[in-house]
Coordinates of C-alpha atoms in Angstrom, one line a residue:
X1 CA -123.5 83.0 -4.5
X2 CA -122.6 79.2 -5.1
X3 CA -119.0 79.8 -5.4
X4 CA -118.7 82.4 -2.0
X5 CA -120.9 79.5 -0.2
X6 CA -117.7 77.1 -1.8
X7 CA -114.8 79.3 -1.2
X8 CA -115.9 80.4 2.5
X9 CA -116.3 77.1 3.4
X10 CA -113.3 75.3 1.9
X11 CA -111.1 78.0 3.3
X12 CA -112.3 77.8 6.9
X13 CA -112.0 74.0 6.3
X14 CA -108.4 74.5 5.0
X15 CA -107.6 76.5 7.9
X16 CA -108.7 74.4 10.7
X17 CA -107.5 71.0 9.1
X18 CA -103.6 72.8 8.5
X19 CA -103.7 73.9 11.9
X20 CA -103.9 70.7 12.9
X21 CA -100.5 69.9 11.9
X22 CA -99.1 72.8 12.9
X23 CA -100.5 72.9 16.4
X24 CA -97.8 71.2 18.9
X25 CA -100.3 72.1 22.2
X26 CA -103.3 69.5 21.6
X27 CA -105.4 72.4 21.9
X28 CA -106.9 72.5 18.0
X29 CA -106.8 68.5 18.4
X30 CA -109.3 68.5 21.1
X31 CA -112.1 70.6 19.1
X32 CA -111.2 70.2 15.2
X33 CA -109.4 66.7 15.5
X34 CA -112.5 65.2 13.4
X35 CA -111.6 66.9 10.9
X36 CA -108.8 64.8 9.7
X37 CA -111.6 61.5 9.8
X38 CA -113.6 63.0 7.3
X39 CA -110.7 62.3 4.8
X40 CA -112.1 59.8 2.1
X41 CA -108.5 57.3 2.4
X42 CA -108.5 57.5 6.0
X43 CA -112.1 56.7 6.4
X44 CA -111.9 53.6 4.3
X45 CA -108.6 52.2 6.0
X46 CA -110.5 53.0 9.3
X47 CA -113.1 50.8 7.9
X48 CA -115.6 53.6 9.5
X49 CA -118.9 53.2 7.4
X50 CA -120.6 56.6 8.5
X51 CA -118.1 59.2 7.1
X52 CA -117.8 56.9 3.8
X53 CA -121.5 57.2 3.3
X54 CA -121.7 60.5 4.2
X55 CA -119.1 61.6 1.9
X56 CA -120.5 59.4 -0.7
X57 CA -124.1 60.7 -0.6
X58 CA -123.4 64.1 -0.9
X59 CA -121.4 63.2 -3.9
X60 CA -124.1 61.2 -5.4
X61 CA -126.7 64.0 -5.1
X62 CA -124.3 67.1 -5.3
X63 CA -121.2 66.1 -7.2
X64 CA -117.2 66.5 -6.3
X65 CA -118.2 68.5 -3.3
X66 CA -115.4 66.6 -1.4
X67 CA -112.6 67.4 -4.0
X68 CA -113.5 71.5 -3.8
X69 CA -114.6 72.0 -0.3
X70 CA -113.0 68.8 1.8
X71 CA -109.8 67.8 0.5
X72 CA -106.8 69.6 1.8
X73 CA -104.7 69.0 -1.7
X74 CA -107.6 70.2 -3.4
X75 CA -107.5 73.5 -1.8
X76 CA -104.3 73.9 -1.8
X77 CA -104.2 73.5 -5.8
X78 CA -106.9 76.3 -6.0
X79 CA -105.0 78.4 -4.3
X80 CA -101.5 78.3 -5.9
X81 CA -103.8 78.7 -9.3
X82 CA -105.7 81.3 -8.1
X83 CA -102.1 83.4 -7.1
X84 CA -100.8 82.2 -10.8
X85 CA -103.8 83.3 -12.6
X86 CA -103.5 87.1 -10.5
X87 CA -99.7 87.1 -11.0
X88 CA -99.9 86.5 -14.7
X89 CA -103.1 88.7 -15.3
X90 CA -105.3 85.9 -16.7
X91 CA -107.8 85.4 -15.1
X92 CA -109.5 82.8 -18.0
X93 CA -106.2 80.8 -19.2
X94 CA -107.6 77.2 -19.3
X95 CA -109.1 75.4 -22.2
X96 CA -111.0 71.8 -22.7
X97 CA -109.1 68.8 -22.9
X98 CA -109.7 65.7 -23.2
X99 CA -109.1 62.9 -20.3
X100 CA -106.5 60.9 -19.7
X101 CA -108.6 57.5 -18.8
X102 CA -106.2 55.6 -19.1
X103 CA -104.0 57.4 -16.6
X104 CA -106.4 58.1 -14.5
X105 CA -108.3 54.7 -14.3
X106 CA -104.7 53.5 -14.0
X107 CA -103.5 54.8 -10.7
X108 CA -107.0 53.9 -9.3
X109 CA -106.7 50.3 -10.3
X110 CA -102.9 51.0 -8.8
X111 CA -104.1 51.9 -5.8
X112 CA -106.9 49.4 -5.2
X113 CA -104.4 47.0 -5.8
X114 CA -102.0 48.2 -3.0
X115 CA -105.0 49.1 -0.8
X116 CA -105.9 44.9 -1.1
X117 CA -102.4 44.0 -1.1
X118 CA -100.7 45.8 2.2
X119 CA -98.5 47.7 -0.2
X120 CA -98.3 50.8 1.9
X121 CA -96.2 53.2 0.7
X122 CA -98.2 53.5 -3.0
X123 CA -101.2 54.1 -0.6
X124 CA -98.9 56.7 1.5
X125 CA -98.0 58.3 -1.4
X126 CA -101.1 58.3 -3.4
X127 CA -103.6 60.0 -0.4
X128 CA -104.1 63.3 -1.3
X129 CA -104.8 64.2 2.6
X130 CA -101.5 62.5 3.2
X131 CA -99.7 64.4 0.8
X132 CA -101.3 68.0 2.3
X133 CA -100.0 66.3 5.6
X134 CA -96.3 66.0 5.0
X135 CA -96.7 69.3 3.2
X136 CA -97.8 71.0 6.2
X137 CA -95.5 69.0 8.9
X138 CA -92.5 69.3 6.9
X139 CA -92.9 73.0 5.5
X140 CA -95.6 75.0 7.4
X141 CA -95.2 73.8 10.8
X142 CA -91.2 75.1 10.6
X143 CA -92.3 78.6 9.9
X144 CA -95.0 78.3 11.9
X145 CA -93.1 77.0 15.3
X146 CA -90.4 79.4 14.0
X147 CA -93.2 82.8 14.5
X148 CA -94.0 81.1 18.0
X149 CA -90.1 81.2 19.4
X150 CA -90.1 84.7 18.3
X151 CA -93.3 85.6 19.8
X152 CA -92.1 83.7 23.1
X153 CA -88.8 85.6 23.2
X154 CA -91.1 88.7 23.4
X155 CA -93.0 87.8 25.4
X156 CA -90.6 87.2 27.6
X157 CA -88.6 90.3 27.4
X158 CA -91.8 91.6 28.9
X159 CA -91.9 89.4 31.7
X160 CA -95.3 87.2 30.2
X161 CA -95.5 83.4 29.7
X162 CA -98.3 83.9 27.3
X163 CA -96.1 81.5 24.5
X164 CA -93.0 79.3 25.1
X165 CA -90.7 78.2 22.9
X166 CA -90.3 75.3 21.0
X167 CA -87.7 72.6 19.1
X168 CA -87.7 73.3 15.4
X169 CA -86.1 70.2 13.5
X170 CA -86.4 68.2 10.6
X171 CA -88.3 64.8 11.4
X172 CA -86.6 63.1 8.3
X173 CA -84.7 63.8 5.4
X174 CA -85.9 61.5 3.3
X175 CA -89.5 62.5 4.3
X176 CA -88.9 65.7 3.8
X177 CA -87.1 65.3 0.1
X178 CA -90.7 63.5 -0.9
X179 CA -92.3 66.2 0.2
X180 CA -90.8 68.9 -1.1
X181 CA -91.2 66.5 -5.0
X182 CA -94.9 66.4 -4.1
X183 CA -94.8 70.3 -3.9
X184 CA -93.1 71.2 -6.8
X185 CA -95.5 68.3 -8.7
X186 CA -98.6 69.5 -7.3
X187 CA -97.2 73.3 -7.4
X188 CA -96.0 73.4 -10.8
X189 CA -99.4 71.2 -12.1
X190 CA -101.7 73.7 -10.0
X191 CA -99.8 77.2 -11.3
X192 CA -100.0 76.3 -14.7
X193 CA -103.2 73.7 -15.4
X194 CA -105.4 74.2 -12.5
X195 CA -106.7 71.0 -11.2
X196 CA -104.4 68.3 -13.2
X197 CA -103.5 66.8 -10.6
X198 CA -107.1 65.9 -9.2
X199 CA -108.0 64.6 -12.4
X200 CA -105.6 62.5 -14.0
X201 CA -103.3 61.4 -11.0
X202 CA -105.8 61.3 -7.9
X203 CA -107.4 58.1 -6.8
X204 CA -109.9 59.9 -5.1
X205 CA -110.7 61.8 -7.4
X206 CA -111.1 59.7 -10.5
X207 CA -113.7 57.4 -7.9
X208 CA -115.5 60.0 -7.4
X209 CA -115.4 61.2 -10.3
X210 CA -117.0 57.6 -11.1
X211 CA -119.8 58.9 -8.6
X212 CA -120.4 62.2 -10.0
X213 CA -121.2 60.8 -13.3
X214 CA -124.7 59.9 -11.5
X215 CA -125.1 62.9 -9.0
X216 CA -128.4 64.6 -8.8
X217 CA -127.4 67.6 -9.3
X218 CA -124.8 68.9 -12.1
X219 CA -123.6 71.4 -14.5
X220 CA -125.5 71.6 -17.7
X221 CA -125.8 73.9 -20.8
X222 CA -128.6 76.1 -21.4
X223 CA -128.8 76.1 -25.7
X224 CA -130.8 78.4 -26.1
X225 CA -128.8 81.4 -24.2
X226 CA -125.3 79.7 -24.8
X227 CA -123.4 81.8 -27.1
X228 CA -120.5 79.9 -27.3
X229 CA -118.1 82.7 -26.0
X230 CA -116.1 80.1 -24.1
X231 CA -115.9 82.3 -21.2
X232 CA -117.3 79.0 -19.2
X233 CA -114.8 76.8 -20.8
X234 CA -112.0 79.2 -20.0
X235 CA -112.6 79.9 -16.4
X236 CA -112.7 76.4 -16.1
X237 CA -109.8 74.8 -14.0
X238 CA -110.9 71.1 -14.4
X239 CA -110.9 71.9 -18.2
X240 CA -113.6 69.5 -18.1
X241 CA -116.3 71.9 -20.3
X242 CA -116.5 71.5 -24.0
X243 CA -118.5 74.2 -25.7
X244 CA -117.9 72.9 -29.2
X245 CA -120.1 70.2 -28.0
X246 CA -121.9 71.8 -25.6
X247 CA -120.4 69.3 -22.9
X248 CA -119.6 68.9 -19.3
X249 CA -117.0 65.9 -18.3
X250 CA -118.9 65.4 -14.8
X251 CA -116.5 62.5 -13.7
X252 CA -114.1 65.9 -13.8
X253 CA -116.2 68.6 -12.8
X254 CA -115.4 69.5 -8.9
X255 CA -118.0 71.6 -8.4
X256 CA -116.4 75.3 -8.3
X257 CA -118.9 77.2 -10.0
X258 CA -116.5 79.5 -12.0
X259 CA -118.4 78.3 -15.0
X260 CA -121.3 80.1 -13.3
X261 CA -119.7 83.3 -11.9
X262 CA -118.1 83.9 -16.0
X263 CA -121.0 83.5 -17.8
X264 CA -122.9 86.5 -18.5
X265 CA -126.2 85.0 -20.7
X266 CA -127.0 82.7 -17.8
X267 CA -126.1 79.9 -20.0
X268 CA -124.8 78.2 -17.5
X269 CA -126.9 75.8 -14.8
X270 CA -126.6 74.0 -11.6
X271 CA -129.6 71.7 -11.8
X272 CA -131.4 68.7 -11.3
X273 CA -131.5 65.7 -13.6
X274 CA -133.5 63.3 -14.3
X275 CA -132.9 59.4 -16.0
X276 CA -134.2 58.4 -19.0
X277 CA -135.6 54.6 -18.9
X278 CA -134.2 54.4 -22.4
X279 CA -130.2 53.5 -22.5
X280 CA -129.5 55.2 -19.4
X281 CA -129.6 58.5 -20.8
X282 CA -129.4 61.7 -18.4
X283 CA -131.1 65.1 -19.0
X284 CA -131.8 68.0 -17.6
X285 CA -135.3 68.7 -16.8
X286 CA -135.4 71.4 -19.0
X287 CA -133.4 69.9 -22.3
X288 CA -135.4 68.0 -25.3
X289 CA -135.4 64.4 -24.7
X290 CA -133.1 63.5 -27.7
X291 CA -130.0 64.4 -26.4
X292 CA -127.3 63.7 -23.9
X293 CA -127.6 60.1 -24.9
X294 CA -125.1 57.9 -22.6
X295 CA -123.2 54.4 -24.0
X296 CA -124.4 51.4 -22.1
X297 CA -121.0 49.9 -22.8
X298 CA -119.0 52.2 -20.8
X299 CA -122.0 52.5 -18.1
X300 CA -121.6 48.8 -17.5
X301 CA -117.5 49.4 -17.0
X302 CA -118.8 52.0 -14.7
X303 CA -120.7 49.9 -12.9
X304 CA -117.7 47.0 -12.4
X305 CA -115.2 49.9 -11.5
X306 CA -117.6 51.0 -8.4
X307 CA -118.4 47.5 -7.6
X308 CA -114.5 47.2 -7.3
X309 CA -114.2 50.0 -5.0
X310 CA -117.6 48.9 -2.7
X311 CA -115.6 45.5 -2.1
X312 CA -112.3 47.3 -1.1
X313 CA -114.8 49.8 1.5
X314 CA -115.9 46.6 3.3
X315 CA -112.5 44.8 3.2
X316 CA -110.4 47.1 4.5
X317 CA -111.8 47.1 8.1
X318 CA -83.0 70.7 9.4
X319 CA -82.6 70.0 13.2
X320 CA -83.1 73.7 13.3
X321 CA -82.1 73.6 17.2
X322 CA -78.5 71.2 17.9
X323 CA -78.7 71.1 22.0
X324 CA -75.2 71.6 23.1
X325 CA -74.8 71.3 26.7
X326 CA -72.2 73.0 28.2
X327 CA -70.7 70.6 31.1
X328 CA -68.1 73.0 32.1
X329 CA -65.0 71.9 30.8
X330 CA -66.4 69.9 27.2
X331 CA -69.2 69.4 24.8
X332 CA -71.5 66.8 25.7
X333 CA -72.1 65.0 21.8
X334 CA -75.3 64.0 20.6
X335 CA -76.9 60.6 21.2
X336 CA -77.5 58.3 17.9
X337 CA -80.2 55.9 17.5
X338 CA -78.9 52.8 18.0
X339 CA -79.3 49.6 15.1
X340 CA -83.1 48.4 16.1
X341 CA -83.8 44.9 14.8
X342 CA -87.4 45.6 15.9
X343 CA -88.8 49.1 14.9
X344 CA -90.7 50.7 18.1
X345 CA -94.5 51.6 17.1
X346 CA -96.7 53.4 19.5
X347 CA -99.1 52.6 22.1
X348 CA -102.2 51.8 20.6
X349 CA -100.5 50.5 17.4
X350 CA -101.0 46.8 18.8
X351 CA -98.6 45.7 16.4
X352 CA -96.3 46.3 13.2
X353 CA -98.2 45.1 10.8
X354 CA -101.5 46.7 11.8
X355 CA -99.6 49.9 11.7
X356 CA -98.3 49.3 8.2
X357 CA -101.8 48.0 6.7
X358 CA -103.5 51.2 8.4
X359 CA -100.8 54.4 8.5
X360 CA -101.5 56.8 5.2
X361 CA -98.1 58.4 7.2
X362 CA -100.5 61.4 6.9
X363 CA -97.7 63.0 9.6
X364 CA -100.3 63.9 12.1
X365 CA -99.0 62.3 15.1
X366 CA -95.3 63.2 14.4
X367 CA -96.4 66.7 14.5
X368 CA -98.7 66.4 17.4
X369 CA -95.6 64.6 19.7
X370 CA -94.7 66.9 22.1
X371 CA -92.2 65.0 23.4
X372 CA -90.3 64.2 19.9
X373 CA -89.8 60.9 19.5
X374 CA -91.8 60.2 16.8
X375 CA -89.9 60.1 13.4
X376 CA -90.9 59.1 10.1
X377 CA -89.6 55.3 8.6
X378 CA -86.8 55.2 5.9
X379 CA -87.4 51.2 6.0
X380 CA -89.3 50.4 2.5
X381 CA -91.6 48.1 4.3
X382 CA -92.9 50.9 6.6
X383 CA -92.2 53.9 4.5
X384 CA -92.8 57.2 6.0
X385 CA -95.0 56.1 8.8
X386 CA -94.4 56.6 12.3
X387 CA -91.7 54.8 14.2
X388 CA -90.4 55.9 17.7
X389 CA -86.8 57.1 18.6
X390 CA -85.5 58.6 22.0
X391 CA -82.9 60.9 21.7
X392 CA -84.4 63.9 22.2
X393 CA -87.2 62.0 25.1
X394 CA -89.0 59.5 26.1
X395 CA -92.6 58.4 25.5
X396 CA -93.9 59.2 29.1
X397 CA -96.5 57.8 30.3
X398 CA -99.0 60.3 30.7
X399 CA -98.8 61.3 27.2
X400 CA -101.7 59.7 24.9
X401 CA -101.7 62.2 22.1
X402 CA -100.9 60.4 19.0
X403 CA -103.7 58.1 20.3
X404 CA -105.4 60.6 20.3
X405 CA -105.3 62.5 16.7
X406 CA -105.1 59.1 14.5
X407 CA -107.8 59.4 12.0
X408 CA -107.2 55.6 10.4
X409 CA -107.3 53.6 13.8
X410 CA -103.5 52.9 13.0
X411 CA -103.5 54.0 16.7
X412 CA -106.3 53.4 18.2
X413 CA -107.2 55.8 21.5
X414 CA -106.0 54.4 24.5
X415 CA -106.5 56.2 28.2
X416 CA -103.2 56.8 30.3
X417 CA -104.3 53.6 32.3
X418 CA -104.4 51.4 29.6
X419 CA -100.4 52.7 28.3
X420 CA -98.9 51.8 31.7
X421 CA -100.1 48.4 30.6
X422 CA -98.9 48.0 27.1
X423 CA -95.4 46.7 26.5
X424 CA -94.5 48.3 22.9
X425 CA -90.6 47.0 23.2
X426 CA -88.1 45.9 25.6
X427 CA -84.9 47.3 27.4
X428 CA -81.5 45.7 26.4
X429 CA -78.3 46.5 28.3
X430 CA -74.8 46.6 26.1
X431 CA -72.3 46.0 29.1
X432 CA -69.3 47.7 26.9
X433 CA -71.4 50.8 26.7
X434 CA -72.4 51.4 30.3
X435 CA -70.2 54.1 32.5
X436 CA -70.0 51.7 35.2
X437 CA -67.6 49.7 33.1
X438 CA -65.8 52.0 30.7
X439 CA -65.7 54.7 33.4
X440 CA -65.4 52.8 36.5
X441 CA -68.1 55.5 38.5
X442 CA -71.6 54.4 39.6
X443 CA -74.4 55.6 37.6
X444 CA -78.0 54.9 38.5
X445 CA -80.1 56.5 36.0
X446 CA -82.0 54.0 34.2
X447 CA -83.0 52.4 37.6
X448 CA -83.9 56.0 38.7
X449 CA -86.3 57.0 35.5
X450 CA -88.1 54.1 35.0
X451 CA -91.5 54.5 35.5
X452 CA -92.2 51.0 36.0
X453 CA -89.8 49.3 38.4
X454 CA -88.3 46.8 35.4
X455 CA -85.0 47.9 36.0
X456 CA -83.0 47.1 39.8
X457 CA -79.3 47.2 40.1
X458 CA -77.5 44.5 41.4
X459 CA -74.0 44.0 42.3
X460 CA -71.5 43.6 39.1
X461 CA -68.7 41.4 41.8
X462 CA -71.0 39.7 44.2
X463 CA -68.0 38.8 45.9
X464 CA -67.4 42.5 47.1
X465 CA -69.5 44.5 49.4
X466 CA -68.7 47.8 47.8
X467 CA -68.9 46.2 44.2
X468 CA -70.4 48.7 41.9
X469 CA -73.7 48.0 40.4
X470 CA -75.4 47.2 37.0
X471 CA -78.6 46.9 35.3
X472 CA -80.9 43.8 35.5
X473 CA -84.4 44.0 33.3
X474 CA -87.4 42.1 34.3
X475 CA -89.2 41.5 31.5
X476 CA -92.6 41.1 32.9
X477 CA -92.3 44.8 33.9
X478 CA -90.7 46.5 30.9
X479 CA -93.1 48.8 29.1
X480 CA -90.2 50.4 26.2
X481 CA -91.1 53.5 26.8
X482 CA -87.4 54.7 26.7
X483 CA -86.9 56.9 29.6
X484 CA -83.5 54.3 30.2
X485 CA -82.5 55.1 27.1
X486 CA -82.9 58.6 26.8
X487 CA -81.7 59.7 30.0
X488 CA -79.0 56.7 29.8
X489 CA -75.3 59.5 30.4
X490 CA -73.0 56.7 28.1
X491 CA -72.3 58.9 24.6
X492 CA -73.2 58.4 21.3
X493 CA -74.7 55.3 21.9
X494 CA -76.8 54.7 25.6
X495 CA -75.6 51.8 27.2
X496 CA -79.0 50.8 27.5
X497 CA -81.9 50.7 24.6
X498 CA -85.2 49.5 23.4
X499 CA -85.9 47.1 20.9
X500 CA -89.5 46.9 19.4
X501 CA -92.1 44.0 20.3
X502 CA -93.3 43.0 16.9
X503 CA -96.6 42.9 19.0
X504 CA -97.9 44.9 21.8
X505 CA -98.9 43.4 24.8
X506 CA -100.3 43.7 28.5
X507 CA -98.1 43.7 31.3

């Protein structure tokens, strides 16, 4: 009954959090959105105190909970095992082994270091909710859009609007090559070890695997019914169950229950412990006092490692679709992002470097754009997080929905009042790029589009009444939002584009 209770949950769970990235409406946003600040990294970078502690308490009474039930990755890993064990017709093909602490305790000392440090892209790459992100944005959401156009192309044949269709492209090729290493890592660990990955690579996993050690409730051996068949120890994907020794590795152990479920003496049990005053030594309530007697050595490393991780809590408060437009007589070519000194953040960001020291570049708001301007960094100093680009829109201004979905505060929320007043960059005119010079013909686009007013055309020969006219920016009324650059007519490169504030502010 314990591992349906798991496996129901932690698949609704997986569900709703996926859906998240793949949903390009807002409408899954809106009710399951939360779902993504319930993530253990995120929580911490957000500095939110409630969702630490109440994915810390559960651990401390219940054990990995979070790592089997919460955590996308984790999921994900039982799943591709669960299909390798069927495939293979093994159902109980893992064995004990010992931990890797050094490994383990390695990347978590990594980790915190980074975490302290500002050195975002080990954190990026280290977040197992980050990695299930760009695992979902850059290989479910494709297929997933891809079933939408085809259901929309229906639909229309039959004269319904019940679905439209939708730009499939690839955000970033370099985002996209990490992701698809993270799969075949994660993938190939999963299909043949089970849960490797969570327990010698994982951050998250090896702290609370520090935290599990001292959970209420946990796994234990019943002597006198064991057997020693080593069903347990072989259904076990955590290979964290010794029965030579009649042993559980709890800073392992995620909780599955398969141990349970395979054992057929009842031998077996998920119960209640209790501490012995003497050494530090835990028992279950029903096992002889003399054993299971802990070192105070390593329960005094123990202690330093979660002391550690309390003070880093509190201080870290294929373009699918190519648009050819057919102008009649030639192809109109694609726009290129011009050479940005400055990279554009967005609204909410309040700066650069608060985006860097907060952004897991968990994807979310690249996939939640609808107007497709948000791209993942290939800058090493902002690596994989979100960085805007207009040439396939603009950042409008009613549009708050990375703002929105953020689940680190990287963007904080923002109302569609307070964007009209942010500045995130400012418009630069290139004279030699502008049709009004290289074409001689009057254009008046940019002055048209822009939602604030920061753009007026004056006369380029003062001298002569019928002069034709250029672009003048005020400054004091420039918001960046790119609709000038975007809907700029000069090819490949707009005559006019935006260059990044290194911080936002009010206009």
């Amino acid at each position: 009954m314990l591992k349906k209770i798991r496996r129901i949950t932690a698949s609704i769970l997986f569900l709703l959090l996926t859906l998240l990235f793949l949903d390009f409406t807002g409408t899954f946003h809106v009710w399951f959105g939360w779902m993504a600040k319930i993530q253990l990294v995120p929580a911490i970078l957000a500095t939110n105190i409630v969702v630490i502690l109440s994915l810390i308490v559960p651990t401390l009474l219940f054990g990995r909970i979070y790592c089997s039930v919460i955590c996308p990755l984790g999921v994900f890993q039982d799943g591709v095992s669960n299909i390798s064990g069927r495939r293979k017709g093994k159902k109980n093909r893992f064995r004990y082994s010992v931990a890797k602490s050094w490994l383990r305790y390695g990347v978590l000392a990594l980790f915190i270091i980074a975490a302290i440090a500002g050195i975002s892209v080990v954190v990026s790459l280290l977040d197992p909710y980050a990695g299930y992100g760009r695992i979902a944005s850059n290989f479910f959401a494709p297929l997933y859009r891809m079933g939408n156009n085809i259901l929309a192309l229906i639909a229309e044949r039959a004269d319904s609007y019940a679905f439209y269709s939708t730009d499939i492209w690839i955000k970033g090729w370099i985002i996209f090559g990490v992701a698809a290493i993270t799969t075949i890592i994660i993938g190939v660990l999963a299909w043949r070890h089970g849960r490797t990955y969570c327990n010698t690579i994982c951050p998250v996993g090896t702290f609370l695997g520090l935290l599990s050690k001292f959970s209420l409730f946990r796994l234990t051996f019943d002597e006198e019914k064991c057997t020693k068949c080593k069903a347990c120890e072989r259904g076990c994907k955590a290979s964290c169950i010794d029965v030579k020794t009649m042993s559980v590795d709890h800073s392992r152990c995620v909780t599955c229950f398969n141990c349970i479920e395979k054992c057929k003496f009842g031998a077996m049990k998920y119960v209640p412990v209790k501490t012995r005053a003497k050494k530090n030594a835990l028992k279950p309530i029903f096992i002889d006092n003399s054993s299971n007697m802990e070192n105070s050595t390593e329960d005094f490393s123990r202690r330093n490692m979660l002391s550690i991780l309390g003070i880093l809590a509190v201080h870290s408060t294929l373009k699918a679709q190519q648009l050819h437009v057919d102008g009649g007589l030639a192809e109109i070519a694609d726009k290129k992002a011009p050479d940005r000194k400055t990279p554009i953040v967005p609204p909410g960001a309040l700066s650069a470097r608060n985006m860097k020291n907060h952004c897991t570049a968990c994807q979310l708001c690249v996939s939640a754009c609808p107007n497709n301007i948000l791209v993942p960094s290939g800058k090493l100093a902002a690596f994989m997080q979100p960085e805007m680009t207009f040439e396939d829109g603009y950042c409008r201004p009613e549009c708050v929905e990375c703002s929105q979905v953020c689940p680190t505060n990287a963007i904080k929320p923002i109302t569609v009042a307070d964007k009209s007043a942010i500045s995130i960059g400012l418009a630069v005119w290139i004279k030699d790029n502008c049709v009004v010079n290289t074409d001689e013909v009057q254009c008046h686009n940019c002055e048209r589009h822009c939602p604030t007013g920061a753009i007026t055309l004056v006369a380029r020969d003062p001298d002569f009444s019928d002069s034709l006219k250029i672009p003048v920016i005020d400054k004091e009324l420039c918001i960046g939002c790119g609709a000038c650059e975007n809907l700029c007519p000069a090819r490949p490169f707009s005559a006019i584009y935006v260059e990044g504030n290194v911080n936002h502010h009010a206009v």
